[in-house]
């Protein structure tokens, strides 16, 4: 990172967090009151940086105001609470649409997100914009606990892409972590797939076994948004994601289920 960027970030985060933004979080984000002081402080900095550094654009009539930016940055920022991976360096632009939409060459997944039809997702998206449906993002913010968060899903894909490949394995801290990750993800993906093939149900929704990239993105949503269920039904997966993200969302949902 350049000295200039470092200096600019320090300047941005040294500014007081706007009271209006605090109110947006309090009224619009169900998870905010459950976070501890340290997590909130980290997120305030992250929100300031993401709002400042990313190019935000409303599409099809969406007015991207402070509420839109702050809520999206907050949910995306949960992925960075303990990550040394920068502030989504491969994301420059965030496009916000009113609701799920269809564009040529792309389709809308069951999660309300736009997905390219190509199997070569990583290269297609690398350094490309993150595209979000505001209707889904706003609902995700208001109603945590449904194992559904389009912002965390989409930004998880961008972490995955930081290796240059979208293969469900984002950059890890150590060689050991890669080894454990590969073993857990391979085993768990096979188990979830087998479950759906025999007509069963799983804490990881069916869309997650579309491919390994979706498995990482959907499990990220489940980890952050339904940690009690994930830990109860797939503890090995919960543990792997707790190690990767360096946070323990069970604490946020304790007593809230
Ligand atoms: Zn996806």
PDB file of C-alpha atoms and ligand atoms in Angstrom:
ATOM      1  CA  UNK A   1       0.000   0.000   0.000  1.00  0.00           C
ATOM      2  CA  UNK A   2       1.310   3.421  -0.886  1.00  0.00           C
ATOM      3  CA  UNK A   3       2.323   5.940   1.761  1.00  0.00           C
ATOM      4  CA  UNK A   4      -0.244   8.293   0.272  1.00  0.00           C
ATOM      5  CA  UNK A   5      -3.045   5.777   0.706  1.00  0.00           C
ATOM      6  CA  UNK A   6      -1.934   4.978   4.240  1.00  0.00           C
ATOM      7  CA  UNK A   7      -1.916   8.664   5.103  1.00  0.00           C
ATOM      8  CA  UNK A   8      -5.309   9.214   3.492  1.00  0.00           C
ATOM      9  CA  UNK A   9      -6.866   6.311   5.417  1.00  0.00           C
ATOM     10  CA  UNK A  10      -5.464   7.605   8.695  1.00  0.00           C
ATOM     11  CA  UNK A  11      -7.013  10.968   7.925  1.00  0.00           C
ATOM     12  CA  UNK A  12     -10.389   9.443   7.048  1.00  0.00           C
ATOM     13  CA  UNK A  13     -10.584   7.299  10.184  1.00  0.00           C
ATOM     14  CA  UNK A  14      -9.390  10.103  12.450  1.00  0.00           C
ATOM     15  CA  UNK A  15     -12.506  12.062  11.553  1.00  0.00           C
ATOM     16  CA  UNK A  16     -15.399  11.610  13.970  1.00  0.00           C
ATOM     17  CA  UNK A  17     -17.875   8.966  12.891  1.00  0.00           C
ATOM     18  CA  UNK A  18     -20.955  10.955  11.826  1.00  0.00           C
ATOM     19  CA  UNK A  19     -23.824  10.841  14.283  1.00  0.00           C
ATOM     20  CA  UNK A  20     -26.198  10.384  11.385  1.00  0.00           C
ATOM     21  CA  UNK A  21     -24.347   7.228  10.326  1.00  0.00           C
ATOM     22  CA  UNK A  22     -24.529   5.908  13.876  1.00  0.00           C
ATOM     23  CA  UNK A  23     -28.317   6.418  13.750  1.00  0.00           C
ATOM     24  CA  UNK A  24     -28.493   4.605  10.410  1.00  0.00           C
ATOM     25  CA  UNK A  25     -26.731   1.606  11.959  1.00  0.00           C
ATOM     26  CA  UNK A  26     -28.926   1.664  15.046  1.00  0.00           C
ATOM     27  CA  UNK A  27     -32.177   1.821  13.135  1.00  0.00           C
ATOM     28  CA  UNK A  28     -31.279  -0.146  10.018  1.00  0.00           C
ATOM     29  CA  UNK A  29     -28.954  -2.949  11.024  1.00  0.00           C
ATOM     30  CA  UNK A  30     -30.253  -5.628  13.379  1.00  0.00           C
ATOM     31  CA  UNK A  31     -26.785  -6.911  14.181  1.00  0.00           C
ATOM     32  CA  UNK A  32     -25.300  -3.597  15.298  1.00  0.00           C
ATOM     33  CA  UNK A  33     -26.536  -3.656  18.939  1.00  0.00           C
ATOM     34  CA  UNK A  34     -25.165  -7.179  19.395  1.00  0.00           C
ATOM     35  CA  UNK A  35     -21.564  -6.390  18.490  1.00  0.00           C
ATOM     36  CA  UNK A  36     -19.004  -5.660  21.185  1.00  0.00           C
ATOM     37  CA  UNK A  37     -17.238  -2.300  21.540  1.00  0.00           C
ATOM     38  CA  UNK A  38     -14.071  -3.425  19.778  1.00  0.00           C
ATOM     39  CA  UNK A  39     -16.008  -4.826  16.839  1.00  0.00           C
ATOM     40  CA  UNK A  40     -18.035  -1.641  16.532  1.00  0.00           C
ATOM     41  CA  UNK A  41     -14.913   0.516  16.625  1.00  0.00           C
ATOM     42  CA  UNK A  42     -13.257  -1.580  13.906  1.00  0.00           C
ATOM     43  CA  UNK A  43     -16.397  -1.429  11.798  1.00  0.00           C
ATOM     44  CA  UNK A  44     -16.724   2.346  12.088  1.00  0.00           C
ATOM     45  CA  UNK A  45     -13.220   2.695  10.603  1.00  0.00           C
ATOM     46  CA  UNK A  46     -13.994   0.132   7.908  1.00  0.00           C
ATOM     47  CA  UNK A  47     -17.242   1.894   6.985  1.00  0.00           C
ATOM     48  CA  UNK A  48     -15.485   5.250   6.704  1.00  0.00           C
ATOM     49  CA  UNK A  49     -12.831   3.740   4.431  1.00  0.00           C
ATOM     50  CA  UNK A  50     -15.230   1.776   2.203  1.00  0.00           C
ATOM     51  CA  UNK A  51     -17.594   4.717   1.795  1.00  0.00           C
ATOM     52  CA  UNK A  52     -14.657   6.966   0.896  1.00  0.00           C
ATOM     53  CA  UNK A  53     -12.598   4.669  -1.329  1.00  0.00           C
ATOM     54  CA  UNK A  54     -15.157   2.804  -3.379  1.00  0.00           C
ATOM     55  CA  UNK A  55     -17.020   4.233  -6.314  1.00  0.00           C
ATOM     56  CA  UNK A  56     -20.717   3.860  -5.514  1.00  0.00           C
ATOM     57  CA  UNK A  57     -23.251   4.035  -8.255  1.00  0.00           C
ATOM     58  CA  UNK A  58     -27.016   3.709  -8.184  1.00  0.00           C
ATOM     59  CA  UNK A  59     -28.557   2.020 -11.210  1.00  0.00           C
ATOM     60  CA  UNK A  60     -32.095   1.906 -12.582  1.00  0.00           C
ATOM     61  CA  UNK A  61     -33.252   4.777 -10.420  1.00  0.00           C
ATOM     62  CA  UNK A  62     -31.604   3.893  -7.103  1.00  0.00           C
ATOM     63  CA  UNK A  63     -30.411   6.916  -5.181  1.00  0.00           C
ATOM     64  CA  UNK A  64     -27.260   5.805  -3.382  1.00  0.00           C
ATOM     65  CA  UNK A  65     -27.391   7.927  -0.268  1.00  0.00           C
ATOM     66  CA  UNK A  66     -25.555   7.652   3.054  1.00  0.00           C
ATOM     67  CA  UNK A  67     -27.998   5.044   4.337  1.00  0.00           C
ATOM     68  CA  UNK A  68     -27.350   2.797   1.338  1.00  0.00           C
ATOM     69  CA  UNK A  69     -23.585   3.131   1.588  1.00  0.00           C
ATOM     70  CA  UNK A  70     -23.320   2.819   5.360  1.00  0.00           C
ATOM     71  CA  UNK A  71     -25.490  -0.300   5.588  1.00  0.00           C
ATOM     72  CA  UNK A  72     -23.759  -2.050   2.696  1.00  0.00           C
ATOM     73  CA  UNK A  73     -20.298  -1.080   4.003  1.00  0.00           C
ATOM     74  CA  UNK A  74     -21.240  -2.301   7.487  1.00  0.00           C
ATOM     75  CA  UNK A  75     -22.338  -5.735   6.320  1.00  0.00           C
ATOM     76  CA  UNK A  76     -19.369  -6.096   3.977  1.00  0.00           C
ATOM     77  CA  UNK A  77     -17.125  -4.907   6.803  1.00  0.00           C
ATOM     78  CA  UNK A  78     -18.084  -7.837   9.032  1.00  0.00           C
ATOM     79  CA  UNK A  79     -15.905  -9.957   6.746  1.00  0.00           C
ATOM     80  CA  UNK A  80     -12.918  -7.757   7.582  1.00  0.00           C
ATOM     81  CA  UNK A  81     -13.171  -7.673  11.373  1.00  0.00           C
ATOM     82  CA  UNK A  82     -10.008  -9.732  11.663  1.00  0.00           C
ATOM     83  CA  UNK A  83      -8.641  -9.999   8.155  1.00  0.00           C
ATOM     84  CA  UNK A  84      -5.266  -8.742   7.074  1.00  0.00           C
ATOM     85  CA  UNK A  85      -6.485  -8.676   3.479  1.00  0.00           C
ATOM     86  CA  UNK A  86      -6.997  -4.968   3.039  1.00  0.00           C
ATOM     87  CA  UNK A  87     -10.301  -3.341   2.232  1.00  0.00           C
ATOM     88  CA  UNK A  88     -11.440  -5.436  -0.732  1.00  0.00           C
ATOM     89  CA  UNK A  89      -8.540  -4.187  -2.882  1.00  0.00           C
ATOM     90  CA  UNK A  90      -9.942  -5.877  -5.994  1.00  0.00           C
ATOM     91  CA  UNK A  91     -13.282  -4.057  -5.706  1.00  0.00           C
ATOM     92  CA  UNK A  92     -13.402  -0.546  -7.110  1.00  0.00           C
ATOM     93  CA  UNK A  93     -17.061  -0.089  -7.890  1.00  0.00           C
ATOM     94  CA  UNK A  94     -20.263  -1.025  -6.128  1.00  0.00           C
ATOM     95  CA  UNK A  95     -23.372  -0.934  -8.304  1.00  0.00           C
ATOM     96  CA  UNK A  96     -26.690  -0.816  -6.484  1.00  0.00           C
ATOM     97  CA  UNK A  97     -29.877  -1.861  -8.272  1.00  0.00           C
ATOM     98  CA  UNK A  98     -33.382  -1.545  -6.846  1.00  0.00           C
ATOM     99  CA  UNK A  99     -34.006  -5.304  -6.890  1.00  0.00           C
ATOM    100  CA  UNK A 100     -32.803  -8.447  -8.574  1.00  0.00           C
ATOM    101  CA  UNK A 101     -32.385  -7.857 -12.275  1.00  0.00           C
ATOM    102  CA  UNK A 102     -31.249  -9.715 -15.342  1.00  0.00           C
ATOM    103  CA  UNK A 103     -28.478  -8.535 -17.602  1.00  0.00           C
ATOM    104  CA  UNK A 104     -27.216 -10.127 -20.773  1.00  0.00           C
ATOM    105  CA  UNK A 105     -24.614 -12.823 -20.145  1.00  0.00           C
ATOM    106  CA  UNK A 106     -25.703 -12.985 -16.531  1.00  0.00           C
ATOM    107  CA  UNK A 107     -28.459 -14.562 -14.554  1.00  0.00           C
ATOM    108  CA  UNK A 108     -29.949 -13.942 -11.171  1.00  0.00           C
ATOM    109  CA  UNK A 109     -29.278 -16.686  -8.686  1.00  0.00           C
ATOM    110  CA  UNK A 110     -31.746 -17.913  -6.131  1.00  0.00           C
ATOM    111  CA  UNK A 111     -29.911 -15.694  -3.651  1.00  0.00           C
ATOM    112  CA  UNK A 112     -31.030 -12.603  -5.531  1.00  0.00           C
ATOM    113  CA  UNK A 113     -27.562 -11.897  -6.865  1.00  0.00           C
ATOM    114  CA  UNK A 114     -26.280 -11.525 -10.337  1.00  0.00           C
ATOM    115  CA  UNK A 115     -24.029 -14.309 -11.436  1.00  0.00           C
ATOM    116  CA  UNK A 116     -22.198 -14.651 -14.691  1.00  0.00           C
ATOM    117  CA  UNK A 117     -23.174 -17.745 -16.599  1.00  0.00           C
ATOM    118  CA  UNK A 118     -19.572 -18.684 -17.205  1.00  0.00           C
ATOM    119  CA  UNK A 119     -17.892 -21.259 -15.011  1.00  0.00           C
ATOM    120  CA  UNK A 120     -14.871 -18.998 -15.075  1.00  0.00           C
ATOM    121  CA  UNK A 121     -16.403 -16.659 -12.530  1.00  0.00           C
ATOM    122  CA  UNK A 122     -13.189 -15.388 -10.998  1.00  0.00           C
ATOM    123  CA  UNK A 123     -11.651 -13.986 -14.114  1.00  0.00           C
ATOM    124  CA  UNK A 124     -14.944 -12.624 -15.282  1.00  0.00           C
ATOM    125  CA  UNK A 125     -15.371 -10.713 -12.051  1.00  0.00           C
ATOM    126  CA  UNK A 126     -11.839  -9.966 -11.073  1.00  0.00           C
ATOM    127  CA  UNK A 127     -11.551  -6.208 -10.603  1.00  0.00           C
ATOM    128  CA  UNK A 128     -15.138  -5.975 -11.799  1.00  0.00           C
ATOM    129  CA  UNK A 129     -17.939  -4.267  -9.918  1.00  0.00           C
ATOM    130  CA  UNK A 130     -19.886  -5.789  -7.077  1.00  0.00           C
ATOM    131  CA  UNK A 131     -23.540  -5.735  -8.082  1.00  0.00           C
ATOM    132  CA  UNK A 132     -26.170  -5.678  -5.365  1.00  0.00           C
ATOM    133  CA  UNK A 133     -29.910  -5.550  -5.115  1.00  0.00           C
ATOM    134  CA  UNK A 134     -30.769  -2.836  -2.597  1.00  0.00           C
ATOM    135  CA  UNK A 135     -34.092  -4.443  -1.707  1.00  0.00           C
ATOM    136  CA  UNK A 136     -32.317  -7.641  -0.688  1.00  0.00           C
ATOM    137  CA  UNK A 137     -29.440  -5.835   1.014  1.00  0.00           C
ATOM    138  CA  UNK A 138     -31.815  -3.706   3.086  1.00  0.00           C
ATOM    139  CA  UNK A 139     -33.844  -6.739   4.145  1.00  0.00           C
ATOM    140  CA  UNK A 140     -30.675  -8.603   5.093  1.00  0.00           C
ATOM    141  CA  UNK A 141     -29.645  -5.677   7.266  1.00  0.00           C
ATOM    142  CA  UNK A 142     -32.968  -5.399   9.027  1.00  0.00           C
ATOM    143  CA  UNK A 143     -33.476  -9.106   9.636  1.00  0.00           C
ATOM    144  CA  UNK A 144     -30.354 -10.968  10.719  1.00  0.00           C
ATOM    145  CA  UNK A 145     -30.742 -14.633  11.579  1.00  0.00           C
ATOM    146  CA  UNK A 146     -32.185 -15.921   8.318  1.00  0.00           C
ATOM    147  CA  UNK A 147     -28.935 -17.337   6.893  1.00  0.00           C
ATOM    148  CA  UNK A 148     -29.338 -14.884   4.076  1.00  0.00           C
ATOM    149  CA  UNK A 149     -27.177 -11.853   3.435  1.00  0.00           C
ATOM    150  CA  UNK A 150     -26.563 -10.808  -0.139  1.00  0.00           C
ATOM    151  CA  UNK A 151     -23.854  -8.322   0.785  1.00  0.00           C
ATOM    152  CA  UNK A 152     -21.780 -10.847   2.718  1.00  0.00           C
ATOM    153  CA  UNK A 153     -22.344 -13.360  -0.082  1.00  0.00           C
ATOM    154  CA  UNK A 154     -21.110 -11.078  -2.829  1.00  0.00           C
ATOM    155  CA  UNK A 155     -18.142  -9.712  -0.900  1.00  0.00           C
ATOM    156  CA  UNK A 156     -17.141 -13.239   0.095  1.00  0.00           C
ATOM    157  CA  UNK A 157     -16.766 -13.947  -3.630  1.00  0.00           C
ATOM    158  CA  UNK A 158     -14.394 -11.000  -3.888  1.00  0.00           C
ATOM    159  CA  UNK A 159     -12.216 -12.385  -1.059  1.00  0.00           C
ATOM    160  CA  UNK A 160     -12.164 -15.715  -2.890  1.00  0.00           C
ATOM    161  CA  UNK A 161     -11.012 -13.876  -6.051  1.00  0.00           C
ATOM    162  CA  UNK A 162      -8.030 -12.343  -4.315  1.00  0.00           C
ATOM    163  CA  UNK A 163      -6.034 -15.460  -5.166  1.00  0.00           C
ATOM    164  CA  UNK A 164      -6.756 -14.869  -8.854  1.00  0.00           C
ATOM    165  CA  UNK A 165      -9.064 -17.884  -8.948  1.00  0.00           C
ATOM    166  CA  UNK A 166     -12.603 -18.258  -7.708  1.00  0.00           C
ATOM    167  CA  UNK A 167     -12.380 -21.718  -6.251  1.00  0.00           C
ATOM    168  CA  UNK A 168     -13.765 -21.431  -2.726  1.00  0.00           C
ATOM    169  CA  UNK A 169     -10.308 -20.957  -1.217  1.00  0.00           C
ATOM    170  CA  UNK A 170      -9.481 -17.346  -0.358  1.00  0.00           C
ATOM    171  CA  UNK A 171      -5.989 -16.324   0.780  1.00  0.00           C
ATOM    172  CA  UNK A 172      -5.095 -17.975   4.096  1.00  0.00           C
ATOM    173  CA  UNK A 173      -2.679 -17.060   6.852  1.00  0.00           C
ATOM    174  CA  UNK A 174      -0.534 -20.183   6.691  1.00  0.00           C
ATOM    175  CA  UNK A 175       0.160 -23.409   4.862  1.00  0.00           C
ATOM    176  CA  UNK A 176      -1.362 -25.351   7.761  1.00  0.00           C
ATOM    177  CA  UNK A 177      -4.580 -23.396   7.440  1.00  0.00           C
ATOM    178  CA  UNK A 178      -4.771 -24.257   3.736  1.00  0.00           C
ATOM    179  CA  UNK A 179      -4.420 -27.947   4.569  1.00  0.00           C
ATOM    180  CA  UNK A 180      -7.180 -27.925   7.181  1.00  0.00           C
ATOM    181  CA  UNK A 181      -9.388 -25.763   4.977  1.00  0.00           C
ATOM    182  CA  UNK A 182      -9.095 -28.055   1.985  1.00  0.00           C
ATOM    183  CA  UNK A 183      -9.926 -31.124   4.047  1.00  0.00           C
ATOM    184  CA  UNK A 184     -12.963 -29.594   5.772  1.00  0.00           C
ATOM    185  CA  UNK A 185     -14.367 -27.933   2.644  1.00  0.00           C
ATOM    186  CA  UNK A 186     -13.990 -31.069   0.525  1.00  0.00           C
ATOM    187  CA  UNK A 187     -15.650 -33.312   3.107  1.00  0.00           C
ATOM    188  CA  UNK A 188     -18.443 -30.893   3.956  1.00  0.00           C
ATOM    189  CA  UNK A 189     -19.257 -30.052   0.339  1.00  0.00           C
ATOM    190  CA  UNK A 190     -19.601 -33.771  -0.417  1.00  0.00           C
ATOM    191  CA  UNK A 191     -21.833 -34.292   2.635  1.00  0.00           C
ATOM    192  CA  UNK A 192     -24.154 -31.382   1.804  1.00  0.00           C
ATOM    193  CA  UNK A 193     -24.372 -32.463  -1.827  1.00  0.00           C
ATOM    194  CA  UNK A 194     -25.184 -36.042  -0.799  1.00  0.00           C
ATOM    195  CA  UNK A 195     -27.850 -34.728   1.552  1.00  0.00           C
ATOM    196  CA  UNK A 196     -29.666 -32.879  -1.244  1.00  0.00           C
ATOM    197  CA  UNK A 197     -29.233 -35.782  -3.643  1.00  0.00           C
ATOM    198  CA  UNK A 198     -31.159 -38.025  -1.307  1.00  0.00           C
ATOM    199  CA  UNK A 199     -33.894 -35.406  -0.915  1.00  0.00           C
ATOM    200  CA  UNK A 200     -32.834 -34.129   2.490  1.00  0.00           C
ATOM    201  CA  UNK A 201     -32.409 -30.624   3.893  1.00  0.00           C
ATOM    202  CA  UNK A 202     -29.306 -28.942   5.220  1.00  0.00           C
ATOM    203  CA  UNK A 203     -28.276 -25.842   7.147  1.00  0.00           C
ATOM    204  CA  UNK A 204     -26.339 -24.864   3.986  1.00  0.00           C
ATOM    205  CA  UNK A 205     -29.039 -24.016   1.462  1.00  0.00           C
ATOM    206  CA  UNK A 206     -29.063 -25.975  -1.789  1.00  0.00           C
ATOM    207  CA  UNK A 207     -27.628 -23.127  -3.834  1.00  0.00           C
ATOM    208  CA  UNK A 208     -24.387 -23.595  -1.902  1.00  0.00           C
ATOM    209  CA  UNK A 209     -23.580 -26.851  -3.641  1.00  0.00           C
ATOM    210  CA  UNK A 210     -23.842 -25.323  -7.120  1.00  0.00           C
ATOM    211  CA  UNK A 211     -20.041 -25.243  -7.085  1.00  0.00           C
ATOM    212  CA  UNK A 212     -17.174 -24.664  -4.644  1.00  0.00           C
ATOM    213  CA  UNK A 213     -17.250 -20.879  -5.086  1.00  0.00           C
ATOM    214  CA  UNK A 214     -20.921 -20.757  -4.122  1.00  0.00           C
ATOM    215  CA  UNK A 215     -20.213 -23.126  -1.238  1.00  0.00           C
ATOM    216  CA  UNK A 216     -17.770 -20.601   0.195  1.00  0.00           C
ATOM    217  CA  UNK A 217     -20.132 -17.653  -0.355  1.00  0.00           C
ATOM    218  CA  UNK A 218     -23.255 -19.352   1.010  1.00  0.00           C
ATOM    219  CA  UNK A 219     -21.381 -20.784   3.994  1.00  0.00           C
ATOM    220  CA  UNK A 220     -20.054 -17.293   4.728  1.00  0.00           C
ATOM    221  CA  UNK A 221     -23.640 -15.997   4.879  1.00  0.00           C
ATOM    222  CA  UNK A 222     -24.693 -18.900   7.080  1.00  0.00           C
ATOM    223  CA  UNK A 223     -21.681 -18.432   9.363  1.00  0.00           C
ATOM    224  CA  UNK A 224     -22.390 -14.739   9.927  1.00  0.00           C
ATOM    225  CA  UNK A 225     -26.157 -14.798   9.757  1.00  0.00           C
ATOM    226  CA  UNK A 226     -27.150 -18.154  11.293  1.00  0.00           C
ATOM    227  CA  UNK A 227     -24.144 -19.211  13.372  1.00  0.00           C
ATOM    228  CA  UNK A 228     -26.179 -21.091  15.974  1.00  0.00           C
ATOM    229  CA  UNK A 229     -27.643 -23.404  13.354  1.00  0.00           C
ATOM    230  CA  UNK A 230     -24.344 -23.798  11.513  1.00  0.00           C
ATOM    231  CA  UNK A 231     -22.474 -24.666  14.689  1.00  0.00           C
ATOM    232  CA  UNK A 232     -25.178 -27.122  15.752  1.00  0.00           C
ATOM    233  CA  UNK A 233     -25.420 -28.961  12.444  1.00  0.00           C
ATOM    234  CA  UNK A 234     -21.999 -28.541  10.863  1.00  0.00           C
ATOM    235  CA  UNK A 235     -19.527 -27.717  13.659  1.00  0.00           C
ATOM    236  CA  UNK A 236     -16.471 -28.564  11.529  1.00  0.00           C
ATOM    237  CA  UNK A 237     -17.553 -25.969   8.988  1.00  0.00           C
ATOM    238  CA  UNK A 238     -18.277 -23.430  11.719  1.00  0.00           C
ATOM    239  CA  UNK A 239     -14.798 -23.951  13.194  1.00  0.00           C
ATOM    240  CA  UNK A 240     -13.057 -23.594   9.827  1.00  0.00           C
ATOM    241  CA  UNK A 241     -14.872 -20.324   9.126  1.00  0.00           C
ATOM    242  CA  UNK A 242     -14.229 -19.023  12.639  1.00  0.00           C
ATOM    243  CA  UNK A 243     -10.536 -19.620  12.072  1.00  0.00           C
ATOM    244  CA  UNK A 244     -10.585 -18.032   8.622  1.00  0.00           C
ATOM    245  CA  UNK A 245     -12.583 -14.919   9.520  1.00  0.00           C
ATOM    246  CA  UNK A 246     -11.137 -14.656  13.035  1.00  0.00           C
ATOM    247  CA  UNK A 247     -14.519 -13.878  14.589  1.00  0.00           C
ATOM    248  CA  UNK A 248     -17.067 -15.847  16.587  1.00  0.00           C
ATOM    249  CA  UNK A 249     -20.594 -14.787  15.509  1.00  0.00           C
ATOM    250  CA  UNK A 250     -22.126 -17.253  17.990  1.00  0.00           C
ATOM    251  CA  UNK A 251     -21.590 -14.534  20.578  1.00  0.00           C
ATOM    252  CA  UNK A 252     -23.795 -12.152  18.626  1.00  0.00           C
ATOM    253  CA  UNK A 253     -26.678 -14.579  18.506  1.00  0.00           C
ATOM    254  CA  UNK A 254     -26.392 -15.992  21.998  1.00  0.00           C
ATOM    255  CA  UNK A 255     -29.874 -15.819  23.437  1.00  0.00           C
ATOM    256  CA  UNK A 256     -31.281 -14.547  20.144  1.00  0.00           C
ATOM    257  CA  UNK A 257     -31.026 -17.880  18.272  1.00  0.00           C
TER     258      UNK A 257
HETATM  259 ZN1  LIG B   1     -22.724 -16.386  -5.524  1.00  0.00          ZN
END
